[in-house]
CSV table of N, CA and C in Angstrom, one decimal:
chain,number,residue,atom,x,y,z
A,1,UNK,N,115.0,163.9,213.8
A,1,UNK,CA,115.1,164.3,215.2
A,1,UNK,C,115.6,165.8,215.2
A,2,UNK,N,114.9,166.6,215.9
A,2,UNK,CA,115.3,168.0,216.0
A,2,UNK,C,116.4,168.2,217.0
A,3,UNK,N,117.0,169.3,216.9
A,3,UNK,CA,118.1,169.7,217.8
A,3,UNK,C,117.6,169.7,219.3
A,4,UNK,N,116.4,170.3,219.5
A,4,UNK,CA,115.9,170.4,220.8
A,4,UNK,C,115.6,169.0,221.5
A,5,UNK,N,115.1,168.1,220.7
A,5,UNK,CA,114.8,166.7,221.3
A,5,UNK,C,116.1,166.0,221.5
A,6,UNK,N,117.1,166.2,220.6
A,6,UNK,CA,118.4,165.5,220.8
A,6,UNK,C,119.0,166.0,222.1
A,7,UNK,N,119.0,167.3,222.3
A,7,UNK,CA,119.6,167.9,223.5
A,7,UNK,C,118.8,167.4,224.7
A,8,UNK,N,117.5,167.3,224.7
A,8,UNK,CA,116.8,166.8,225.8
A,8,UNK,C,117.2,165.3,226.1
A,9,UNK,N,117.3,164.5,225.1
A,9,UNK,CA,117.8,163.1,225.3
A,9,UNK,C,119.2,163.1,225.9
A,10,UNK,N,120.1,163.9,225.5
A,10,UNK,CA,121.4,163.9,226.0
A,10,UNK,C,121.4,164.4,227.5
A,11,UNK,N,120.6,165.4,227.8
A,11,UNK,CA,120.6,165.8,229.2
A,11,UNK,C,120.0,164.7,230.1
A,12,UNK,N,119.0,164.1,229.6
A,12,UNK,CA,118.4,163.0,230.4
A,12,UNK,C,119.4,161.8,230.6
A,13,UNK,N,120.2,161.5,229.6
A,13,UNK,CA,121.2,160.5,229.7
A,13,UNK,C,122.3,161.0,230.7
A,14,UNK,N,122.7,162.2,230.6
A,14,UNK,CA,123.8,162.7,231.5
A,14,UNK,C,123.3,162.7,233.0
A,15,UNK,N,122.0,163.0,233.2
A,15,UNK,CA,121.5,163.0,234.6
A,15,UNK,C,121.5,161.6,235.2
A,16,UNK,N,121.3,160.6,234.3
A,16,UNK,CA,121.3,159.3,234.8
A,16,UNK,C,122.7,158.8,235.2
A,17,UNK,N,123.8,159.4,234.8
A,17,UNK,CA,125.1,159.0,235.0
A,17,UNK,C,125.7,159.7,236.3
A,18,UNK,N,124.9,160.4,237.0
A,18,UNK,CA,125.4,161.1,238.2
A,18,UNK,C,125.8,160.2,239.3
A,19,UNK,N,125.3,159.0,239.3
A,19,UNK,CA,125.6,158.0,240.4
A,19,UNK,C,126.8,157.1,240.1
A,20,UNK,N,127.6,157.5,239.2
A,20,UNK,CA,128.9,156.8,238.8
A,20,UNK,C,128.7,156.0,237.6
A,21,UNK,N,127.8,155.0,237.6
A,21,UNK,CA,127.6,154.2,236.4
A,21,UNK,C,128.5,153.0,236.3
A,22,UNK,N,129.5,153.0,237.1
A,22,UNK,CA,130.4,151.8,237.1
A,22,UNK,C,129.9,150.7,237.9
A,23,UNK,N,130.1,149.5,237.4
A,23,UNK,CA,129.7,148.3,238.1
A,23,UNK,C,130.6,148.1,239.3
A,24,UNK,N,130.0,147.7,240.4
A,24,UNK,CA,130.8,147.5,241.6
A,24,UNK,C,131.9,146.5,241.5
A,25,UNK,N,131.8,145.5,240.7
A,25,UNK,CA,132.8,144.5,240.6
A,25,UNK,C,134.0,144.9,239.7
A,26,UNK,N,133.9,146.0,239.0
A,26,UNK,CA,134.9,146.4,238.0
A,26,UNK,C,136.0,147.1,238.8
A,27,UNK,N,137.2,146.6,238.8
A,27,UNK,CA,138.4,147.2,239.4
A,27,UNK,C,139.1,147.9,238.3
A,28,UNK,N,139.3,149.3,238.4
A,28,UNK,CA,140.0,150.0,237.3
A,28,UNK,C,141.4,149.6,237.1
A,29,UNK,N,142.1,149.2,238.2
A,29,UNK,CA,143.5,148.8,238.1
A,29,UNK,C,143.6,147.5,237.3
A,30,UNK,N,142.7,146.6,237.7
A,30,UNK,CA,142.7,145.3,237.0
A,30,UNK,C,142.4,145.4,235.5
A,31,UNK,N,141.4,146.3,235.2
A,31,UNK,CA,141.0,146.5,233.9
A,31,UNK,C,142.2,147.1,233.1
A,32,UNK,N,142.8,148.1,233.7
A,32,UNK,CA,144.0,148.8,233.0
A,32,UNK,C,145.1,147.8,232.7
A,33,UNK,N,145.4,147.0,233.8
A,33,UNK,CA,146.5,146.0,233.6
A,33,UNK,C,146.2,145.0,232.5
A,34,UNK,N,144.9,144.6,232.5
A,34,UNK,CA,144.5,143.6,231.5
A,34,UNK,C,144.5,144.2,230.1
A,35,UNK,N,144.1,145.5,229.9
A,35,UNK,CA,144.2,146.1,228.6
A,35,UNK,C,145.7,146.3,228.2
A,36,UNK,N,146.5,146.7,229.1
A,36,UNK,CA,147.9,146.9,228.8
A,36,UNK,C,148.6,145.5,228.4
A,37,UNK,N,148.2,144.5,229.1
A,37,UNK,CA,148.7,143.2,228.8
A,37,UNK,C,148.3,142.7,227.4
A,38,UNK,N,147.0,143.0,227.1
A,38,UNK,CA,146.5,142.6,225.8
A,38,UNK,C,147.2,143.4,224.7
A,39,UNK,N,147.5,144.6,224.9
A,39,UNK,CA,148.2,145.4,223.9
A,39,UNK,C,149.6,145.0,223.7
A,40,UNK,N,150.3,144.6,224.8
A,40,UNK,CA,151.7,144.2,224.8
A,40,UNK,C,151.7,142.8,224.0
A,41,UNK,N,150.7,142.0,224.3
A,41,UNK,CA,150.7,140.7,223.5
A,41,UNK,C,150.5,140.9,222.0
A,42,UNK,N,149.6,141.8,221.7
A,42,UNK,CA,149.4,142.2,220.2
A,42,UNK,C,150.7,142.8,219.6
A,43,UNK,N,151.4,143.6,220.4
A,43,UNK,CA,152.6,144.2,219.9
A,43,UNK,C,153.7,143.1,219.7
A,44,UNK,N,153.7,142.2,220.6
A,44,UNK,CA,154.7,141.1,220.5
A,44,UNK,C,154.4,140.2,219.3
A,45,UNK,N,153.1,139.9,219.1
A,45,UNK,CA,152.7,139.1,217.9
A,45,UNK,C,153.0,139.8,216.6
A,46,UNK,N,152.8,141.1,216.6
A,46,UNK,CA,153.0,141.9,215.4
A,46,UNK,C,154.5,141.9,215.1
A,47,UNK,N,155.4,142.0,216.1
A,47,UNK,CA,156.8,142.1,215.8
A,47,UNK,C,157.3,140.7,215.4
A,48,UNK,N,156.7,139.6,215.9
A,48,UNK,CA,157.2,138.3,215.5
A,48,UNK,C,156.8,138.0,214.0
A,49,UNK,N,155.7,138.5,213.5
A,49,UNK,CA,155.4,138.3,212.1
A,49,UNK,C,156.0,139.3,211.1
A,50,UNK,N,156.7,140.3,211.7
A,50,UNK,CA,157.3,141.3,210.8
A,50,UNK,C,158.8,141.4,211.0
A,51,UNK,N,159.5,140.2,210.8
A,51,UNK,CA,160.9,140.1,211.0
A,51,UNK,C,161.7,140.7,209.9
A,52,UNK,N,161.1,140.9,208.7
A,52,UNK,CA,161.9,141.4,207.6
A,52,UNK,C,162.2,142.9,207.6
A,53,UNK,N,161.7,143.6,208.6
A,53,UNK,CA,162.0,145.0,208.6
A,53,UNK,C,163.0,145.4,209.6
């Protein structure tokens, strides 16, 4: 793939994202809280298995 064709594909991809691209049912706050909760759960699990430190 040449540099010119790669740039053309990237420009075409970027033009398609002008209309947002997010699904209407996705709530950013709910997604963020869910990701934060999952990370806190993983942190809690990690600290439970690492009691010797």
